[in-house]
Short mmCIF file of C-alpha atoms in Angstrom, two decimals:
data_model
loop_
_atom_site.label_atom_id
_atom_site.label_comp_id
_atom_site.label_asym_id
_atom_site.label_seq_id
_atom_site.Cartn_x
_atom_site.Cartn_y
_atom_site.Cartn_z
CA MET D 30 -13.86 28.67 0.29
CA ASN D 31 -11.93 29.58 3.32
CA TYR D 32 -10.65 26.84 5.63
CA LYS D 33 -12.90 27.95 8.49
CA VAL D 34 -16.27 27.86 6.21
CA SER D 35 -15.13 24.64 4.69
CA ARG D 36 -14.89 22.82 8.11
CA LEU D 37 -18.05 24.46 9.38
CA MET D 38 -19.91 23.23 6.29
CA GLY D 39 -18.23 19.68 6.70
CA ALA D 40 -19.18 19.59 10.36
CA CYS D 41 -22.82 20.36 9.76
CA ALA D 42 -23.14 18.12 6.83
CA ILE D 43 -22.00 15.19 9.02
CA ALA D 44 -24.04 16.35 12.15
CA ALA D 45 -27.06 16.43 9.55
CA LEU D 46 -26.74 12.87 8.48
CA SER D 47 -27.08 11.85 12.42
CA THR D 48 -29.80 13.96 13.95
CA ALA D 49 -32.43 11.44 13.27
CA ALA D 50 -30.18 8.35 14.03
CA THR D 51 -29.69 6.66 17.38
CA ALA D 52 -26.27 6.69 18.49
CA GLU D 53 -24.50 3.71 17.72
CA THR D 54 -21.14 2.05 18.59
CA ILE D 55 -19.34 0.85 15.53
CA THR D 56 -16.49 -1.71 15.22
CA ILE D 57 -13.60 -0.99 12.65
CA ALA D 58 -10.95 -3.66 11.69
CA THR D 59 -7.80 -1.97 10.26
CA VAL D 60 -4.09 -2.27 9.72
CA ASN D 61 -1.36 -1.30 12.20
CA ASN D 62 0.02 1.52 9.82
CA GLY D 63 0.85 4.67 11.29
CA ASP D 64 -1.64 6.62 9.24
CA MET D 65 -4.59 4.18 10.56
CA ILE D 66 -3.33 4.78 14.21
CA ARG D 67 -3.07 8.38 13.79
CA MET D 68 -6.82 8.33 12.75
CA GLN D 69 -7.73 6.54 15.63
CA GLY D 70 -6.39 9.40 17.58
CA TYR D 71 -9.10 11.73 16.12
CA THR D 72 -12.01 9.50 16.81
CA ASP D 73 -13.49 11.87 19.31
CA ASP D 74 -14.02 14.58 16.60
CA PHE D 75 -16.05 12.09 14.87
CA THR D 76 -18.06 11.28 17.86
CA ALA D 77 -18.66 14.60 18.87
CA LYS D 78 -19.92 15.52 15.43
CA THR D 79 -22.36 12.48 15.40
CA GLY D 80 -22.79 10.72 18.69
CA HIS D 81 -21.43 7.45 17.29
CA GLU D 82 -18.85 5.50 19.40
CA VAL D 83 -16.16 3.59 17.62
CA GLU D 84 -14.39 0.35 18.87
CA TRP D 85 -11.02 -0.40 16.98
CA VAL D 86 -9.42 -3.96 16.25
CA THR D 87 -6.01 -2.91 15.03
CA LEU D 88 -4.12 -6.01 13.32
CA GLU D 89 -0.72 -6.84 11.52
CA GLU D 90 -1.40 -6.61 7.87
CA ASN D 91 -1.29 -10.65 7.06
CA VAL D 92 -3.38 -11.20 9.94
CA LEU D 93 -6.04 -8.23 9.34
CA ARG D 94 -6.39 -10.02 5.81
CA GLN D 95 -7.11 -13.36 6.99
CA ARG D 96 -9.70 -11.97 9.84
CA VAL D 97 -11.59 -9.76 7.50
CA THR D 98 -11.82 -12.14 4.49
CA THR D 99 -12.73 -15.11 7.04
CA ASP D 100 -15.72 -12.79 8.21
CA ILE D 101 -16.74 -10.88 5.09
CA SER D 102 -17.21 -14.01 2.93
CA THR D 103 -19.38 -15.54 5.87
CA LYS D 104 -21.22 -12.55 6.53
CA GLY D 105 -20.01 -13.11 10.34
CA GLY D 106 -21.07 -9.37 11.39
CA SER D 107 -17.91 -8.99 13.68
CA PHE D 108 -17.05 -5.57 11.68
CA ASP D 109 -19.12 -2.51 10.57
CA ILE D 110 -16.12 -1.22 8.60
CA THR D 111 -13.15 -3.19 7.25
CA THR D 112 -9.98 -1.85 5.90
CA ILE D 113 -9.31 -3.11 2.84
CA GLY D 114 -7.44 -2.41 -0.50
CA MET D 115 -7.65 -2.26 -4.43
CA TYR D 116 -7.41 -6.29 -4.68
CA GLU D 117 -10.50 -6.98 -2.36
CA ALA D 118 -12.79 -4.24 -3.24
CA PRO D 119 -13.90 -5.09 -6.92
CA ILE D 120 -13.91 -8.73 -6.27
CA TRP D 121 -15.81 -8.47 -2.87
CA GLY D 122 -18.15 -5.61 -4.64
CA ALA D 123 -18.99 -8.12 -7.40
CA ASN D 124 -19.76 -11.15 -4.70
CA GLY D 125 -22.32 -8.87 -3.13
CA TRP D 126 -20.12 -8.72 0.01
CA LEU D 127 -19.90 -5.28 0.56
CA ILE D 128 -22.51 -2.41 0.46
CA PRO D 129 -22.17 0.16 -2.16
CA LEU D 130 -20.91 3.71 -1.16
CA ASP D 131 -23.71 5.32 -3.05
CA GLY D 132 -25.64 8.33 -1.56
CA LEU D 133 -22.50 9.97 -0.15
CA SER D 134 -22.95 13.77 0.44
CA GLU D 135 -22.55 16.47 -2.15
CA GLU D 136 -19.94 18.08 0.26
CA TYR D 137 -18.16 14.85 0.58
CA ASP D 138 -17.35 15.32 -3.47
CA VAL D 139 -16.61 11.76 -4.51
CA ASP D 140 -15.37 13.36 -7.89
CA ASP D 141 -12.40 14.87 -6.00
CA ILE D 142 -11.17 11.23 -5.20
CA LEU D 143 -8.17 10.56 -7.71
CA PRO D 144 -9.25 8.56 -10.81
CA ALA D 145 -6.90 6.04 -10.43
CA MET D 146 -7.94 5.31 -6.69
CA ARG D 147 -11.95 5.70 -7.41
CA SER D 148 -11.42 3.47 -10.47
CA GLY D 149 -9.60 0.45 -8.63
CA LEU D 150 -12.08 0.63 -5.60
CA SER D 151 -14.73 0.20 -7.80
CA HIS D 152 -16.98 -2.49 -9.80
CA ASP D 153 -19.01 -1.73 -12.94
CA GLY D 154 -18.81 2.00 -12.14
CA THR D 155 -20.11 1.23 -8.32
CA LEU D 156 -17.62 2.69 -5.70
CA TYR D 157 -17.36 -0.07 -2.76
CA ALA D 158 -14.61 1.49 -0.62
CA ALA D 159 -13.25 4.82 -0.04
CA PRO D 160 -9.61 5.40 0.25
CA PHE D 161 -8.34 6.77 3.35
CA TYR D 162 -4.86 7.07 1.76
CA GLY D 163 -3.49 5.90 -1.83
CA GLU D 164 0.16 5.08 -2.41
CA SER D 165 2.48 3.73 -5.05
CA SER D 166 6.22 2.95 -4.19
CA MET D 167 9.38 4.81 -4.27
CA VAL D 168 12.95 5.12 -3.03
CA MET D 169 13.57 6.82 -0.01
CA TYR D 170 17.32 7.33 0.72
CA ARG D 171 20.03 9.17 2.93
CA THR D 172 20.92 12.10 1.39
CA ASP D 173 24.38 12.21 3.50
CA LEU D 174 25.13 8.79 2.94
CA MET D 175 24.82 9.24 -0.73
CA GLU D 176 27.04 12.56 -0.68
CA LYS D 177 29.56 10.86 1.46
CA ALA D 178 29.57 7.62 -1.18
CA GLY D 179 30.38 10.44 -3.76
CA LEU D 180 27.30 9.38 -5.61
CA GLU D 181 24.01 11.45 -6.69
CA MET D 182 20.44 9.66 -6.93
CA PRO D 183 18.96 9.83 -10.24
CA ASP D 184 15.20 11.16 -10.18
CA ALA D 185 14.62 7.62 -12.14
CA PRO D 186 17.11 5.27 -11.21
CA THR D 187 17.73 2.00 -12.49
CA TRP D 188 18.31 -1.09 -10.38
CA ASP D 189 22.13 -1.51 -11.44
CA PHE D 190 22.53 2.17 -9.78
CA ILE D 191 20.47 0.86 -6.50
CA ARG D 192 22.98 -1.92 -6.22
CA GLU D 193 26.10 0.54 -6.63
CA ALA D 194 24.62 2.78 -4.12
CA ALA D 195 23.81 0.20 -1.58
CA ALA D 196 27.45 -1.20 -1.98
CA ALA D 197 28.75 2.23 -1.45
CA MET D 198 26.78 3.00 1.62
CA THR D 199 26.62 -0.35 3.23
CA ASP D 200 28.80 0.02 7.04
CA ARG D 201 28.69 -2.83 8.75
CA ASP D 202 30.42 -1.72 11.61
CA ASN D 203 28.14 1.02 12.24
CA GLU D 204 25.41 -1.35 11.63
CA ILE D 205 24.06 0.53 8.12
CA ASN D 206 22.69 -1.63 5.60
CA GLY D 207 22.87 -0.20 2.14
CA VAL D 208 19.36 -1.23 1.31
CA CYS D 209 16.41 -2.41 3.18
CA LEU D 210 13.51 -4.42 1.49
CA ARG D 211 10.50 -6.53 2.42
CA GLY D 212 11.37 -10.21 2.56
CA LYS D 213 8.17 -11.15 4.87
CA ALA D 214 5.88 -13.91 3.65
CA GLY D 215 2.52 -12.73 2.53
CA TRP D 216 0.99 -11.77 -0.92
CA GLY D 217 0.46 -8.13 0.11
CA GLU D 218 3.58 -8.08 2.09
CA GLY D 219 7.02 -9.44 0.64
CA GLY D 220 5.10 -10.91 -2.17
CA ALA D 221 3.94 -7.26 -3.12
CA PHE D 222 7.42 -6.15 -3.45
CA ILE D 223 8.91 -9.11 -5.59
CA THR D 224 6.14 -9.14 -7.72
CA VAL D 225 6.53 -5.24 -8.72
CA THR D 226 10.44 -6.10 -8.87
CA ALA D 227 9.70 -9.11 -11.22
CA ASN D 228 7.74 -6.66 -13.16
CA SER D 229 10.50 -4.25 -14.01
CA PHE D 230 12.87 -7.38 -15.10
CA GLY D 231 10.34 -8.33 -17.71
CA ALA D 232 8.73 -11.17 -15.79
CA ARG D 233 4.94 -11.69 -15.44
CA TRP D 234 2.68 -14.01 -13.28
CA PHE D 235 0.71 -15.59 -16.39
CA ASP D 236 0.87 -15.63 -19.92
CA GLU D 237 -2.04 -14.89 -22.26
CA ASP D 238 -3.53 -18.44 -21.52
CA TRP D 239 -2.96 -18.34 -17.87
CA ASN D 240 0.10 -20.36 -17.93
CA ALA D 241 2.42 -19.60 -14.85
CA GLN D 242 5.70 -17.83 -16.00
CA PHE D 243 7.88 -18.73 -12.81
CA ASP D 244 10.01 -21.16 -15.17
CA GLN D 245 10.93 -18.24 -17.68
CA PRO D 246 14.46 -16.49 -17.08
CA GLU D 247 12.96 -13.00 -16.19
CA TRP D 248 11.86 -14.69 -13.10
CA ALA D 249 14.99 -16.06 -12.30
CA ASN D 250 16.88 -12.79 -13.49
CA ALA D 251 14.88 -10.86 -10.96
CA LEU D 252 14.63 -13.25 -7.96
CA ASN D 253 18.47 -13.78 -8.19
CA PHE D 254 19.14 -10.09 -8.35
CA TYR D 255 17.13 -9.36 -5.22
CA VAL D 256 18.65 -12.43 -3.32
CA ASP D 257 22.30 -11.07 -4.00
CA LEU D 258 21.42 -7.48 -3.28
CA MET D 259 19.85 -8.36 0.07
CA SER D 260 22.49 -10.92 1.02
CA GLU D 261 25.29 -8.56 0.43
CA PHE D 262 23.96 -5.26 1.49
CA GLY D 263 20.74 -5.80 3.40
CA PRO D 264 19.82 -6.19 7.16
CA PRO D 265 20.44 -9.79 8.83
CA GLY D 266 16.95 -11.71 9.08
CA TYR D 267 15.44 -9.48 6.25
CA ALA D 268 13.28 -12.61 5.30
CA THR D 269 10.90 -11.46 8.29
CA ASN D 270 11.00 -7.81 7.32
CA GLY D 271 7.71 -6.12 6.11
CA PHE D 272 6.93 -2.26 5.91
CA ASN D 273 7.04 -1.75 9.41
CA GLU D 274 10.12 -3.52 10.29
CA ASN D 275 12.12 -1.46 7.63
CA LEU D 276 10.76 1.50 8.44
CA SER D 277 11.75 1.30 12.02
CA LEU D 278 15.42 0.26 10.83
CA PHE D 279 14.95 3.41 8.46
CA GLN D 280 14.02 5.86 11.23
CA GLN D 281 16.94 4.25 13.24
CA GLY D 282 19.53 5.50 10.73
CA LYS D 283 20.38 1.75 9.76
CA CYS D 284 19.38 2.14 6.02
CA GLY D 285 21.08 3.82 3.18
CA MET D 286 17.93 3.13 1.07
CA TRP D 287 14.42 2.02 1.42
CA ILE D 288 12.10 1.38 -1.50
CA ASP D 289 8.57 0.82 -0.15
CA ALA D 290 5.14 2.62 0.23
CA THR D 291 5.12 6.54 -0.71
CA VAL D 292 2.99 6.73 2.53
CA ALA D 293 6.01 6.17 4.50
CA ALA D 294 7.49 9.76 3.56
CA SER D 295 5.74 11.34 6.15
CA PHE D 296 7.21 9.00 9.12
CA VAL D 297 10.79 8.90 7.77
CA THR D 298 10.75 12.57 7.96
CA SER D 299 9.07 13.25 11.06
CA PRO D 300 11.66 14.62 13.48
CA ASP D 301 9.54 13.31 16.50
CA ASP D 302 9.96 9.77 14.98
CA SER D 303 12.99 9.47 12.73
CA THR D 304 16.64 10.05 13.67
CA VAL D 305 17.42 10.95 10.19
CA ALA D 306 14.30 13.14 9.36
CA ASP D 307 16.51 16.02 7.97
CA LYS D 308 18.51 13.63 5.60
CA VAL D 309 15.96 11.86 3.41
CA GLY D 310 15.65 12.27 -0.35
CA PHE D 311 13.18 10.78 -2.82
CA ALA D 312 13.37 9.16 -6.44
CA LEU D 313 11.15 7.20 -8.45
CA ALA D 314 11.01 3.35 -8.06
CA PRO D 315 14.11 1.48 -10.12
CA ASP D 316 13.76 0.06 -13.55
CA THR D 317 16.04 -1.98 -15.75
CA GLY D 318 15.21 0.07 -19.09
CA LEU D 319 12.48 -2.40 -20.23
CA GLY D 320 9.81 0.28 -19.54
CA LYS D 321 8.21 -0.76 -16.40
CA ARG D 322 9.21 0.33 -12.57
CA ALA D 323 9.12 -1.42 -9.47
CA ASN D 324 6.04 0.35 -8.22
CA TRP D 325 2.75 -0.25 -7.30
CA LEU D 326 -0.79 1.25 -7.09
CA TRP D 327 -2.94 0.91 -3.63
CA ALA D 328 -5.18 2.35 -1.17
CA TRP D 329 -6.09 1.43 2.15
CA ALA D 330 -9.61 2.05 1.95
CA LEU D 331 -12.74 1.93 4.12
CA ALA D 332 -15.71 -0.56 3.11
CA ILE D 333 -18.81 -1.57 4.89
CA PRO D 334 -19.43 -5.56 4.99
CA GLY D 335 -22.69 -6.81 3.93
CA GLY D 336 -23.35 -8.14 7.36
CA THR D 337 -23.30 -5.04 9.41
CA GLN D 338 -26.58 -3.82 11.14
CA LYS D 339 -25.21 -0.48 11.55
CA GLU D 340 -24.89 0.83 7.77
CA GLU D 341 -25.79 4.44 8.20
CA ALA D 342 -23.60 4.97 11.08
CA ALA D 343 -20.82 3.24 8.92
CA LYS D 344 -21.27 5.56 6.23
CA GLN D 345 -20.83 8.46 8.20
CA PHE D 346 -17.76 7.26 9.61
CA ILE D 347 -16.25 6.48 6.28
CA GLU D 348 -17.45 10.35 5.30
CA TRP D 349 -15.62 11.75 7.78
CA ALA D 350 -12.51 9.83 8.07
CA THR D 351 -11.97 9.95 4.05
CA SER D 352 -12.98 13.87 3.73
CA LYS D 353 -11.48 16.98 2.98
CA ASP D 354 -12.22 18.17 6.41
CA TYR D 355 -10.43 15.17 7.80
CA ILE D 356 -6.96 16.29 5.80
CA GLU D 357 -7.58 19.73 7.12
CA LEU D 358 -8.13 18.58 10.68
CA VAL D 359 -4.77 16.79 10.47
CA ALA D 360 -3.09 19.50 8.94
CA ALA D 361 -4.00 22.12 11.51
CA LYS D 362 -3.02 19.66 14.12
CA GLU D 363 0.27 18.21 12.69
CA GLY D 364 1.37 19.97 9.65
CA TRP D 365 0.41 19.30 5.90
CA ALA D 366 3.30 16.66 5.78
CA ASN D 367 1.24 14.60 8.18
CA VAL D 368 -2.01 14.21 6.07
CA PRO D 369 -3.26 11.07 4.56
CA PRO D 370 -1.75 11.28 0.87
CA GLY D 371 -2.60 9.91 -2.56
CA ALA D 372 -6.43 9.97 -2.16
CA ARG D 373 -7.59 13.33 -3.34
CA THR D 374 -6.81 15.54 -6.26
CA SER D 375 -7.40 18.72 -4.27
CA LEU D 376 -4.71 17.87 -2.02
CA TYR D 377 -2.07 18.30 -4.80
CA GLU D 378 -3.71 21.39 -5.85
CA ASN D 379 -3.17 22.68 -2.77
CA PRO D 380 0.10 24.96 -2.42
CA ASP D 381 0.57 24.56 1.07
CA TYR D 382 0.88 20.53 0.21
CA GLN D 383 2.79 21.26 -3.02
CA ALA D 384 5.66 22.47 -0.63
CA VAL D 385 6.16 19.11 0.85
CA PRO D 386 9.28 17.60 -0.16
CA PHE D 387 8.00 14.29 -1.34
CA ALA D 388 4.40 15.31 -2.60
CA GLN D 389 5.35 15.63 -6.33
CA THR D 390 7.47 12.44 -6.26
CA THR D 391 4.29 10.57 -4.74
CA LEU D 392 1.76 11.92 -7.21
CA ASP D 393 4.43 10.91 -9.96
CA SER D 394 4.64 7.50 -8.66
CA ILE D 395 1.10 6.87 -8.58
CA ASN D 396 0.35 8.31 -11.95
CA ALA D 397 3.13 6.01 -13.28
CA ALA D 398 1.57 3.04 -12.18
CA ASP D 399 -0.96 1.61 -14.63
CA PRO D 400 -2.58 -1.74 -13.57
CA THR D 401 -4.12 -2.36 -16.98
CA ASN D 402 -0.80 -2.65 -18.51
CA PRO D 403 1.47 -3.77 -15.63
CA THR D 404 4.31 -6.01 -17.32
CA VAL D 405 6.24 -5.70 -20.67
CA LYS D 406 4.70 -8.77 -21.99
CA PRO D 407 1.05 -9.05 -22.47
CA VAL D 408 -1.20 -10.84 -19.73
CA PRO D 409 -4.58 -11.52 -19.49
CA TYR D 410 -5.27 -9.87 -16.09
CA VAL D 411 -5.54 -6.32 -14.19
CA GLY D 412 -3.25 -5.41 -11.38
CA ILE D 413 0.43 -4.39 -10.61
CA GLN D 414 1.56 -6.21 -7.35
CA PHE D 415 -1.35 -8.68 -7.52
CA VAL D 416 -3.58 -10.28 -10.01
CA ALA D 417 -7.07 -9.34 -9.87
CA ILE D 418 -8.82 -12.52 -9.71
CA PRO D 419 -10.20 -14.44 -6.28
CA GLU D 420 -7.71 -17.07 -6.54
CA PHE D 421 -4.70 -14.85 -6.50
CA ALA D 422 -4.48 -14.10 -2.84
CA GLY D 423 -4.42 -17.79 -1.49
CA ILE D 424 -1.82 -18.80 -4.67
CA ALA D 425 0.39 -15.68 -4.03
CA THR D 426 0.85 -16.39 -0.05
CA GLU D 427 1.82 -19.75 -0.81
CA VAL D 428 4.54 -18.46 -3.58
CA SER D 429 5.67 -15.69 -1.04
CA GLN D 430 6.41 -18.29 1.40
CA GLU D 431 8.64 -20.29 -0.95
CA PHE D 432 10.53 -16.98 -1.82
CA SER D 433 10.82 -16.09 1.98
CA ALA D 434 12.27 -19.81 2.35
CA VAL D 435 15.05 -18.40 -0.02
CA TYR D 436 15.88 -15.43 1.59
CA ALA D 437 16.28 -17.43 4.97
CA GLY D 438 18.83 -19.70 3.14
CA GLN D 439 16.26 -22.52 3.36
CA GLN D 440 16.37 -23.37 -0.34
CA THR D 441 17.70 -22.25 -3.61
CA VAL D 442 16.05 -19.88 -5.85
CA GLU D 443 15.68 -22.74 -8.47
CA GLU D 444 13.89 -24.96 -6.05
CA ALA D 445 11.53 -22.01 -5.03
CA LEU D 446 10.70 -21.17 -8.86
CA ALA D 447 9.76 -24.66 -9.58
CA LYS D 448 7.57 -25.07 -6.54
CA ALA D 449 6.13 -21.77 -7.33
CA GLN D 450 5.61 -22.99 -10.91
CA ALA D 451 4.08 -26.30 -9.83
CA LEU D 452 1.94 -24.88 -7.30
CA THR D 453 0.33 -21.79 -9.17
CA ASN D 454 -0.26 -24.04 -12.45
CA ASP D 455 -1.95 -26.71 -10.27
CA ALA D 456 -4.28 -24.03 -8.53
CA MET D 457 -5.06 -22.20 -11.79
CA GLU D 458 -6.01 -25.93 -13.44
CA ALA D 459 -8.33 -26.57 -10.35
CA ALA D 460 -10.10 -23.16 -10.51
CA GLY D 461 -10.78 -23.64 -14.33
CA TYR D 462 -8.39 -21.15 -15.97
CA ARG D 463 -6.58 -23.93 -17.78
#
């Protein structure tokens, strides 16, 4: 099917859904990431096809999670669509807090969603959120600085190589940090990054009996390595840096390497936004030789809260925003490098997208992430950068705050790990796991 015919069929399908419906105004809560902001710029296309208007509530990641969790758990009805991820979708779906995404049109092609994304956003085989984009994590690095240092980035580096390269690329006189990594408190911010780092060092959140493992040497090894790496070669104030802060630093040419979400690749290689757009290479997230890399699996996805009164209009928006046609719309306007990645199989079968420099590394990173087997030692949970139990968000937020206090020089690694051990075990005992 050619591009024009495909676009026409998609437009007709969405228009057909809305002909019998009254035009609505739907409210969408979303995160302030670049791809989500880009989507807002194309909302007129959706309105033209359906008649529905859209109001956006765009929030910083930690704030979004707090607002959405409160609203959806109480069925407050503030939002008709919320932006959530693989942690929330199956848990909230099981709780009856989300409307199932069944009955989507044949043209939408649910089966085209990458299996890892579809599985992570479902409960008991029912899809509760549709991925706007999917991601893992990978190394983004300055090819010019790597060459200047006399080093060559392996396709699959170790943490020892990352440290060696960070030392060689750091240039304090010119405000170039060898490596930029997350330190910001929040289970999905710095908490996510230190968890996957710890996975690669052989650590785990819990043993098979749900006992916290922060008193084990693997966690001490991981956290000490991270603190030493960032203290010597990271940016000042890294304790408050999350995804957006490090993206800005990298785009300004102030990072030799950045290990973070694969979705960032389009922003660091955009000539309009990045001063180093033509000097960026990509590699898999690092490991320590134990068989697990420091990469996660995530999707920022769109879901419909049970409290909405505008279910049909919300479903139409989700079909529009996460469809093949939306991908083609962005490609036609901004180029294939800027389409939302990591969600659909057909995208990675498209020769135009295969030519994008980071496409294959992104797919390889996603495929290397296994939420059912996330750690070196066995665990009783599913999830890589999170533990898929309802209590995790609260526990991990507190743990991440203790770690950020270490990054800020307010306590030692040993003190933070002891506090993490105690508060995690206390919470798990109160919840009945132990």
